Amino acid sequence: MNTVSKSKKIAIVYDWIDKWGGVERILLTLHKLFPQAVFYTSYTNLTQASWAKQLPVKTSFIQSLPNFIRSNRILSLPFYPLAFESFDFTDFDLVISVTSSFAKAVITKPPTKHICYLLSPTRYFWGMEKDYLKSGWKRLMVSPFTTGWRQWDYIVAQRPDLIVSLSKTVADRCQKYYRRASTVVYPPFDVDYWQGFKQRRSELKDQRFFLVVSRLEPYKKIDLVINVFNQLVDQRLVVVGEGSQKRYLQAMAGNNSRFTGQVTDQELASLYSQARALIIPQEEDFGYVSLEAQFFGCPVVAYAVGGTSETVVDGKTGILFAKQSPESLRNALARYHTLSYNLKIGTITHGKKNVERFRKEAFFRSFQNLVDGVLSGDLGD
């Protein structure tokens, strides 16, 4: 494919490289699309992010800070603006920031262009402060300065020449908080990659458990699911993931809940294939795991606000519930049990077709066209 970007010098900037998840899959897709790109980030933890060992990555001075500061989002908060603003992109034709917080703050000078792939406006400044700052010391350190942080975040959100939003949900937030219109390009789902696990797995039977696949952080609201299943003692729950709330959630969970920690993609494919349904209680920016589940014929029970409303077809590939409350989730699970056979058949029938809308090839085309448009001067501010 002949593209404007092929001969250009490109930098890809991400907030931090210290884990594996849906966003990290996006970064690897961008690496395939722009193999010549150099990655920039505040810091790396390659023990937790071994996938990044193959990438050319440059880090900021935050990499040299003591680990107890570097690994704590609140203690390291004051350092991020300077970290990203200190990167020099003079020799680059294009900077692509991928961010839900600070990477969009990079400074570029003409003729260097800047495209921001916005995962979300910074959550702990806009709308989710209570979820992110639950503990008293976090509120004490951040809340008095929230107004100043919001002003800074708004200012740096004006820097990109073009903002590309992860979903319609994120585009709406971008307009609300940053007063900027944005183009929506859904993240890539690698059908061929996941198909390999589908072909390799042996015949599996429904193990009659519900599934959660998530980072175990306050804003993910996994405690809501645990509370409901503590009351549904005849129902089994499997929780996949790691995070700061893991011990807290384990302590509150009943004997019918099991925590697996992080699992391989092959193990995850098996869990999706055996589960009754995947439960997503939080307001997602997009909801990548909902696509994974549907691909393997696993219905999704999800909160109706946010990105999952764009990825789950209510009544066909899942159940959407209106409120983040135990009663609303219980009602959704009751509806699931009423429709379980039709939902399972519906997800097997419609799930893969629904996922096709988000194939990585569509992402390649859309993102490449936007990059070429910005580099040629046809798009951007």
GROMACS .gro file of C-alpha atoms in nm, residues 24-368:
model
  345
   24GLU     CA    1  -0.175  -0.255   2.478
   25ARG     CA    2  -0.327  -0.455   2.192
   26ILE     CA    3  -0.394  -0.122   2.020
   27LEU     CA    4  -0.029  -0.021   2.062
   28LEU     CA    5   0.089  -0.342   1.898
   29THR     CA    6  -0.156  -0.285   1.612
   30LEU     CA    7  -0.015   0.064   1.560
   31HIS     CA    8   0.334  -0.090   1.562
   32LYS     CA    9   0.226  -0.319   1.276
   33LEU     CA   10   0.073  -0.025   1.089
   34PHE     CA   11   0.378   0.199   1.141
   35PRO     CA   12   0.675  -0.037   1.192
   36GLN     CA   13   0.923   0.250   1.166
   37ALA     CA   14   0.771   0.432   1.466
   38VAL     CA   15   0.961   0.498   1.789
   39PHE     CA   16   0.766   0.465   2.114
   40TYR     CA   17   0.781   0.725   2.392
   41THR     CA   18   0.635   0.684   2.740
   42SER     CA   19   0.675   0.813   3.095
   43TYR     CA   20   0.821   0.484   3.220
   44THR     CA   21   0.822   0.111   3.155
   45ASN     CA   22   0.795  -0.198   3.372
   46LEU     CA   23   0.896  -0.473   3.134
   47THR     CA   24   0.843  -0.739   3.398
   48GLN     CA   25   0.470  -0.661   3.384
   49ALA     CA   26   0.476  -0.560   3.015
   50SER     CA   27   0.700  -0.818   2.848
   51TRP     CA   28   0.510  -0.760   2.522
   52ALA     CA   29   0.697  -0.427   2.487
   53LYS     CA   30   1.045  -0.581   2.486
   54GLN     CA   31   1.025  -0.600   2.107
   55LEU     CA   32   0.959  -0.226   2.072
   56PRO     CA   33   1.201   0.066   2.045
   57VAL     CA   34   1.095   0.261   2.358
   58LYS     CA   35   1.228   0.587   2.502
   59THR     CA   36   1.131   0.684   2.856
   60SER     CA   37   1.121   1.008   3.054
   61PHE     CA   38   1.301   1.100   3.377
   62ILE     CA   39   1.019   0.927   3.567
   63GLN     CA   40   1.197   0.600   3.484
   64SER     CA   41   1.474   0.708   3.725
   65LEU     CA   42   1.244   0.791   4.017
   66PRO     CA   43   1.224   0.547   4.311
   67ASN     CA   44   0.986   0.263   4.236
   68PHE     CA   45   0.748   0.350   4.522
   69ILE     CA   46   0.688   0.688   4.353
   70ARG     CA   47   0.697   0.569   3.992
   71SER     CA   48   0.449   0.285   4.047
   72ASN     CA   49   0.198   0.498   4.239
   73ARG     CA   50  -0.026   0.709   4.012
   74ILE     CA   51  -0.099   0.963   4.286
   75LEU     CA   52   0.255   1.012   4.419
   76SER     CA   53   0.389   1.044   4.064
   77LEU     CA   54   0.106   1.272   3.948
   78PRO     CA   55   0.300   1.603   3.973
   79PHE     CA   56   0.577   1.472   3.747
   80TYR     CA   57   0.373   1.374   3.441
   81PRO     CA   58   0.320   1.717   3.280
   82LEU     CA   59   0.694   1.788   3.272
   83ALA     CA   60   0.774   1.432   3.165
   84PHE     CA   61   0.567   1.453   2.847
   85GLU     CA   62   0.631   1.819   2.773
   86SER     CA   63   1.008   1.758   2.789
   87PHE     CA   64   1.015   1.514   2.496
   88ASP     CA   65   1.171   1.663   2.182
   89PHE     CA   66   0.996   1.573   1.856
   90THR     CA   67   1.172   1.826   1.634
   91ASP     CA   68   1.295   1.559   1.392
   92PHE     CA   69   0.960   1.383   1.359
   93ASP     CA   70   0.695   1.429   1.091
   94LEU     CA   71   0.413   1.291   1.306
   95VAL     CA   72   0.339   1.220   1.672
   96ILE     CA   73   0.054   0.983   1.761
   97SER     CA   74  -0.043   1.006   2.128
   98VAL     CA   75  -0.252   0.721   2.268
   99THR     CA   76  -0.390   0.835   2.599
  100SER     CA   77  -0.644   0.840   2.876
  101SER     CA   78  -0.441   1.095   3.071
  102PHE     CA   79  -0.112   1.274   3.004
  103ALA     CA   80   0.041   1.172   2.670
  104LYS     CA   81  -0.165   1.428   2.477
  105ALA     CA   82   0.040   1.698   2.655
  106VAL     CA   83   0.338   1.650   2.425
  107ILE     CA   84   0.452   1.969   2.255
  108THR     CA   85   0.511   1.973   1.881
  109LYS     CA   86   0.626   2.256   1.657
  110PRO     CA   87   0.547   2.303   1.287
  111PRO     CA   88   0.579   2.117   1.062
  112THR     CA   89   0.542   1.820   1.302
  113LYS     CA   90   0.179   1.703   1.323
  114HIS     CA   91   0.006   1.554   1.628
  115ILE     CA   92  -0.283   1.306   1.621
  116CYS     CA   93  -0.433   1.204   1.955
  117TYR     CA   94  -0.606   0.866   1.980
  118LEU     CA   95  -0.822   0.945   2.282
  119LEU     CA   96  -0.910   0.650   2.504
  120SER     CA   97  -1.094   0.880   2.746
  121PRO     CA   98  -1.066   1.228   2.894
  122THR     CA   99  -0.860   1.194   3.213
  123ARG     CA  100  -1.098   1.003   3.438
  124TYR     CA  101  -0.980   1.130   3.776
  125PHE     CA  102  -1.025   1.491   3.662
  126TRP     CA  103  -1.355   1.452   3.478
  127GLY     CA  104  -1.651   1.263   3.620
  128MET     CA  105  -1.491   0.964   3.793
  129GLU     CA  106  -1.306   1.131   4.080
  130LYS     CA  107  -1.502   0.941   4.346
  131ASP     CA  108  -1.419   0.605   4.193
  132TYR     CA  109  -1.049   0.680   4.149
  133LEU     CA  110  -0.997   0.868   4.475
  134LYS     CA  111  -1.184   0.647   4.720
  135SER     CA  112  -0.916   0.639   4.990
  136GLY     CA  113  -0.881   0.942   5.214
  137TRP     CA  114  -0.514   1.014   5.146
  138LYS     CA  115  -0.572   1.015   4.769
  139ARG     CA  116  -0.856   1.266   4.804
  140LEU     CA  117  -0.640   1.477   5.034
  141MET     CA  118  -0.357   1.490   4.780
  142VAL     CA  119  -0.563   1.548   4.466
  143SER     CA  120  -0.902   1.704   4.545
  144PRO     CA  121  -0.774   2.051   4.652
  145PHE     CA  122  -0.599   2.083   4.315
  146THR     CA  123  -0.870   1.937   4.090
  147THR     CA  124  -0.967   2.273   3.940
  148GLY     CA  125  -0.607   2.346   3.844
  149TRP     CA  126  -0.559   2.000   3.698
  150ARG     CA  127  -0.878   2.034   3.493
  151GLN     CA  128  -0.762   2.367   3.354
  152TRP     CA  129  -0.427   2.217   3.257
  153ASP     CA  130  -0.590   1.909   3.106
  154TYR     CA  131  -0.828   2.124   2.901
  155ILE     CA  132  -0.539   2.337   2.771
  156VAL     CA  133  -0.325   2.042   2.662
  157ALA     CA  134  -0.626   1.880   2.494
  158GLN     CA  135  -0.618   2.171   2.247
  159ARG     CA  136  -0.266   2.079   2.131
  160PRO     CA  137  -0.335   1.788   1.893
  161ASP     CA  138  -0.403   1.875   1.530
  162LEU     CA  139  -0.664   1.599   1.523
  163ILE     CA  140  -0.839   1.399   1.795
  164VAL     CA  141  -0.958   1.049   1.712
  165SER     CA  142  -1.190   0.898   1.974
  166LEU     CA  143  -1.205   0.531   2.073
  167SER     CA  144  -1.586   0.524   2.058
  168LYS     CA  145  -1.894   0.744   2.030
  169THR     CA  146  -1.904   0.744   2.410
  170VAL     CA  147  -1.553   0.892   2.426
  171ALA     CA  148  -1.631   1.138   2.145
  172ASP     CA  149  -1.924   1.271   2.349
  173ARG     CA  150  -1.700   1.315   2.654
  174CYS     CA  151  -1.436   1.484   2.439
  175GLN     CA  152  -1.693   1.737   2.321
  176LYS     CA  153  -1.829   1.788   2.674
  177TYR     CA  154  -1.501   1.830   2.862
  178TYR     CA  155  -1.257   1.952   2.595
  179ARG     CA  156  -1.506   2.124   2.363
  180ARG     CA  157  -1.350   1.954   2.065
  181ALA     CA  158  -1.512   1.751   1.791
  182SER     CA  159  -1.342   1.422   1.712
  183THR     CA  160  -1.352   1.142   1.460
  184VAL     CA  161  -1.451   0.796   1.588
  185VAL     CA  162  -1.232   0.500   1.496
  186TYR     CA  163  -1.318   0.186   1.690
  187PRO     CA  164  -1.021  -0.013   1.823
  188PRO     CA  165  -0.910  -0.320   1.626
  189PHE     CA  166  -1.034  -0.670   1.698
  190ASP     CA  167  -0.800  -0.933   1.557
  191VAL     CA  168  -1.040  -1.200   1.432
  192ASP     CA  169  -0.762  -1.415   1.283
  193TYR     CA  170  -0.568  -1.417   1.612
  194TRP     CA  171  -0.865  -1.525   1.824
  195GLN     CA  172  -0.981  -1.772   1.559
  196GLY     CA  173  -0.661  -1.965   1.621
  197PHE     CA  174  -0.762  -2.030   1.981
  198LYS     CA  175  -1.110  -2.127   1.865
  199GLN     CA  176  -0.966  -2.390   1.634
  200ARG     CA  177  -0.714  -2.526   1.885
  201ARG     CA  178  -0.941  -2.562   2.189
  202SER     CA  179  -1.093  -2.903   2.261
  203GLU     CA  180  -1.466  -2.955   2.300
  204LEU     CA  181  -1.573  -2.780   2.619
  205LYS     CA  182  -1.899  -2.803   2.808
  206ASP     CA  183  -2.084  -2.520   2.978
  207GLN     CA  184  -1.938  -2.512   3.330
  208ARG     CA  185  -2.230  -2.303   3.459
  209PHE     CA  186  -2.032  -2.010   3.594
  210PHE     CA  187  -2.048  -1.637   3.527
  211LEU     CA  188  -1.732  -1.455   3.430
  212VAL     CA  189  -1.566  -1.119   3.502
  213VAL     CA  190  -1.258  -1.016   3.302
  214SER     CA  191  -1.125  -0.685   3.426
  215ARG     CA  192  -0.856  -0.487   3.598
  216LEU     CA  193  -0.944  -0.497   3.964
  217GLU     CA  194  -0.961  -0.123   4.027
  218PRO     CA  195  -1.228   0.086   4.206
  219TYR     CA  196  -1.374   0.241   3.890
  220LYS     CA  197  -1.438  -0.106   3.745
  221LYS     CA  198  -1.701  -0.168   4.019
  222ILE     CA  199  -1.628  -0.538   4.057
  223ASP     CA  200  -1.743  -0.509   4.420
  224LEU     CA  201  -2.098  -0.465   4.284
  225VAL     CA  202  -2.078  -0.808   4.120
  226ILE     CA  203  -1.923  -0.970   4.429
  227ASN     CA  204  -2.201  -0.830   4.650
  228VAL     CA  205  -2.471  -0.969   4.422
  229PHE     CA  206  -2.310  -1.313   4.401
  230ASN     CA  207  -2.269  -1.321   4.779
  231GLN     CA  208  -2.651  -1.329   4.780
  232LEU     CA  209  -2.677  -1.577   4.491
  233VAL     CA  210  -2.496  -1.857   4.670
  234ASP     CA  211  -2.609  -2.120   4.417
  235GLN     CA  212  -2.441  -1.927   4.132
  236ARG     CA  213  -2.066  -1.949   4.060
  237LEU     CA  214  -1.845  -1.654   3.965
  238VAL     CA  215  -1.495  -1.658   3.814
  239VAL     CA  216  -1.296  -1.332   3.827
  240VAL     CA  217  -1.000  -1.289   3.589
  241GLY     CA  218  -0.753  -1.004   3.637
  242GLU     CA  219  -0.517  -0.822   3.869
  243GLY     CA  220  -0.527  -0.481   4.034
  244SER     CA  221  -0.505  -0.276   4.350
  245GLN     CA  222  -0.841  -0.407   4.480
  246LYS     CA  223  -0.766  -0.777   4.447
  247ARG     CA  224  -0.715  -0.847   4.820
  248TYR     CA  225  -1.013  -0.632   4.914
  249LEU     CA  226  -1.239  -0.815   4.669
  250GLN     CA  227  -1.111  -1.156   4.774
  251ALA     CA  228  -1.181  -1.072   5.138
  252MET     CA  229  -1.541  -0.974   5.067
  253ALA     CA  230  -1.616  -1.262   4.828
  254GLY     CA  231  -1.805  -1.575   4.927
  255ASN     CA  232  -1.706  -1.935   4.860
  256ASN     CA  233  -1.889  -1.930   4.527
  257SER     CA  234  -1.639  -1.681   4.379
  258ARG     CA  235  -1.296  -1.778   4.244
  259PHE     CA  236  -1.009  -1.545   4.146
  260THR     CA  237  -0.770  -1.668   3.876
  261GLY     CA  238  -0.533  -1.372   3.851
  262GLN     CA  239  -0.396  -1.302   3.503
  263VAL     CA  240  -0.444  -1.579   3.248
  264THR     CA  241  -0.310  -1.650   2.900
  265ASP     CA  242  -0.522  -1.574   2.595
  266GLN     CA  243  -0.566  -1.947   2.537
  267GLU     CA  244  -0.695  -1.992   2.893
  268LEU     CA  245  -0.918  -1.688   2.848
  269ALA     CA  246  -1.064  -1.832   2.527
  270SER     CA  247  -1.151  -2.151   2.717
  271LEU     CA  248  -1.320  -1.953   2.995
  272TYR     CA  249  -1.530  -1.755   2.745
  273SER     CA  250  -1.629  -2.079   2.575
  274GLN     CA  251  -1.746  -2.238   2.901
  275ALA     CA  252  -1.905  -1.942   3.082
  276ARG     CA  253  -2.276  -1.874   3.104
  277ALA     CA  254  -2.214  -1.503   3.048
  278LEU     CA  255  -1.956  -1.228   3.091
  279ILE     CA  256  -2.054  -0.953   3.338
  280ILE     CA  257  -1.941  -0.592   3.283
  281PRO     CA  258  -2.066  -0.365   3.565
  282GLN     CA  259  -1.869  -0.050   3.480
  283GLU     CA  260  -1.912   0.234   3.232
  284GLU     CA  261  -1.666   0.126   2.966
  285ASP     CA  262  -1.493   0.357   2.721
  286PHE     CA  263  -1.535   0.085   2.459
  287GLY     CA  264  -1.554  -0.265   2.606
  288TYR     CA  265  -1.300  -0.481   2.422
  289VAL     CA  266  -1.367  -0.785   2.642
  290SER     CA  267  -1.731  -0.779   2.533
  291LEU     CA  268  -1.613  -0.848   2.177
  292GLU     CA  269  -1.387  -1.130   2.294
  293ALA     CA  270  -1.678  -1.290   2.477
  294GLN     CA  271  -1.921  -1.259   2.185
  295PHE     CA  272  -1.663  -1.404   1.946
  296PHE     CA  273  -1.657  -1.721   2.156
  297GLY     CA  274  -2.036  -1.738   2.183
  298CYS     CA  275  -2.049  -1.602   2.538
  299PRO     CA  276  -2.340  -1.361   2.606
  300VAL     CA  277  -2.264  -1.034   2.788
  301VAL     CA  278  -2.452  -0.887   3.085
  302ALA     CA  279  -2.341  -0.524   3.088
  303TYR     CA  280  -2.414  -0.177   3.223
  304ALA     CA  281  -2.607   0.005   2.952
  305VAL     CA  282  -2.411   0.331   2.974
  306GLY     CA  283  -2.086   0.372   2.782
  307GLY     CA  284  -1.905   0.175   2.517
  308THR     CA  285  -2.076  -0.158   2.577
  309SER     CA  286  -2.399  -0.004   2.447
  310GLU     CA  287  -2.211   0.020   2.115
  311THR     CA  288  -2.075  -0.336   2.118
  312VAL     CA  289  -2.354  -0.547   2.273
  313VAL     CA  290  -2.688  -0.609   2.099
  314ASP     CA  291  -2.946  -0.620   2.379
  315GLY     CA  292  -3.158  -0.933   2.365
  316LYS     CA  293  -2.941  -1.093   2.095
  317THR     CA  294  -2.583  -1.104   2.222
  318GLY     CA  295  -2.644  -0.992   2.578
  319ILE     CA  296  -2.847  -0.813   2.843
  320LEU     CA  297  -2.801  -0.444   2.923
  321PHE     CA  298  -2.899  -0.311   3.268
  322ALA     CA  299  -2.982   0.052   3.342
  323LYS     CA  300  -2.835   0.123   3.687
  324GLN     CA  301  -2.514   0.035   3.871
  325SER     CA  302  -2.704  -0.113   4.162
  326PRO     CA  303  -2.741  -0.464   4.309
  327GLU     CA  304  -3.112  -0.467   4.223
  328SER     CA  305  -3.053  -0.372   3.860
  329LEU     CA  306  -2.782  -0.636   3.817
  330ARG     CA  307  -2.994  -0.903   3.989
  331ASN     CA  308  -3.284  -0.821   3.755
  332ALA     CA  309  -3.050  -0.847   3.456
  333LEU     CA  310  -2.929  -1.189   3.573
  334ALA     CA  311  -3.292  -1.299   3.622
  335ARG     CA  312  -3.366  -1.184   3.267
  336TYR     CA  313  -3.060  -1.375   3.150
  337HIS     CA  314  -3.188  -1.697   3.308
  338THR     CA  315  -3.525  -1.648   3.137
  339LEU     CA  316  -3.361  -1.597   2.797
  340SER     CA  317  -3.044  -1.803   2.847
  341TYR     CA  318  -3.105  -2.058   2.571
  342ASN     CA  319  -3.202  -1.794   2.314
  343LEU     CA  320  -2.914  -1.571   2.423
  344LYS     CA  321  -2.659  -1.850   2.386
  345ILE     CA  322  -2.791  -1.940   2.041
  346GLY     CA  323  -2.820  -1.570   1.954
  347THR     CA  324  -2.463  -1.497   2.057
  348ILE     CA  325  -2.329  -1.794   1.864
  349THR     CA  326  -2.532  -1.682   1.560
  350HIS     CA  327  -2.497  -1.303   1.581
  351GLY     CA  328  -2.187  -1.258   1.798
  352LYS     CA  329  -1.927  -1.323   1.532
  353LYS     CA  330  -2.117  -1.110   1.279
  354ASN     CA  331  -2.137  -0.829   1.535
  355VAL     CA  332  -1.763  -0.855   1.601
  356GLU     CA  333  -1.689  -0.830   1.227
  357ARG     CA  334  -1.773  -0.457   1.248
  358PHE     CA  335  -1.458  -0.407   1.455
  359ARG     CA  336  -1.205  -0.609   1.253
  360LYS     CA  337  -0.849  -0.481   1.262
  361GLU     CA  338  -0.857  -0.431   0.885
  362ALA     CA  339  -1.123  -0.160   0.930
  363PHE     CA  340  -0.902   0.008   1.190
  364PHE     CA  341  -0.602  -0.009   0.955
  365ARG     CA  342  -0.793   0.159   0.672
  366SER     CA  343  -0.955   0.430   0.882
  367PHE     CA  344  -0.648   0.522   1.083
  368GLN     CA  345  -0.416   0.513   0.783
   0.00000   0.00000   0.00000
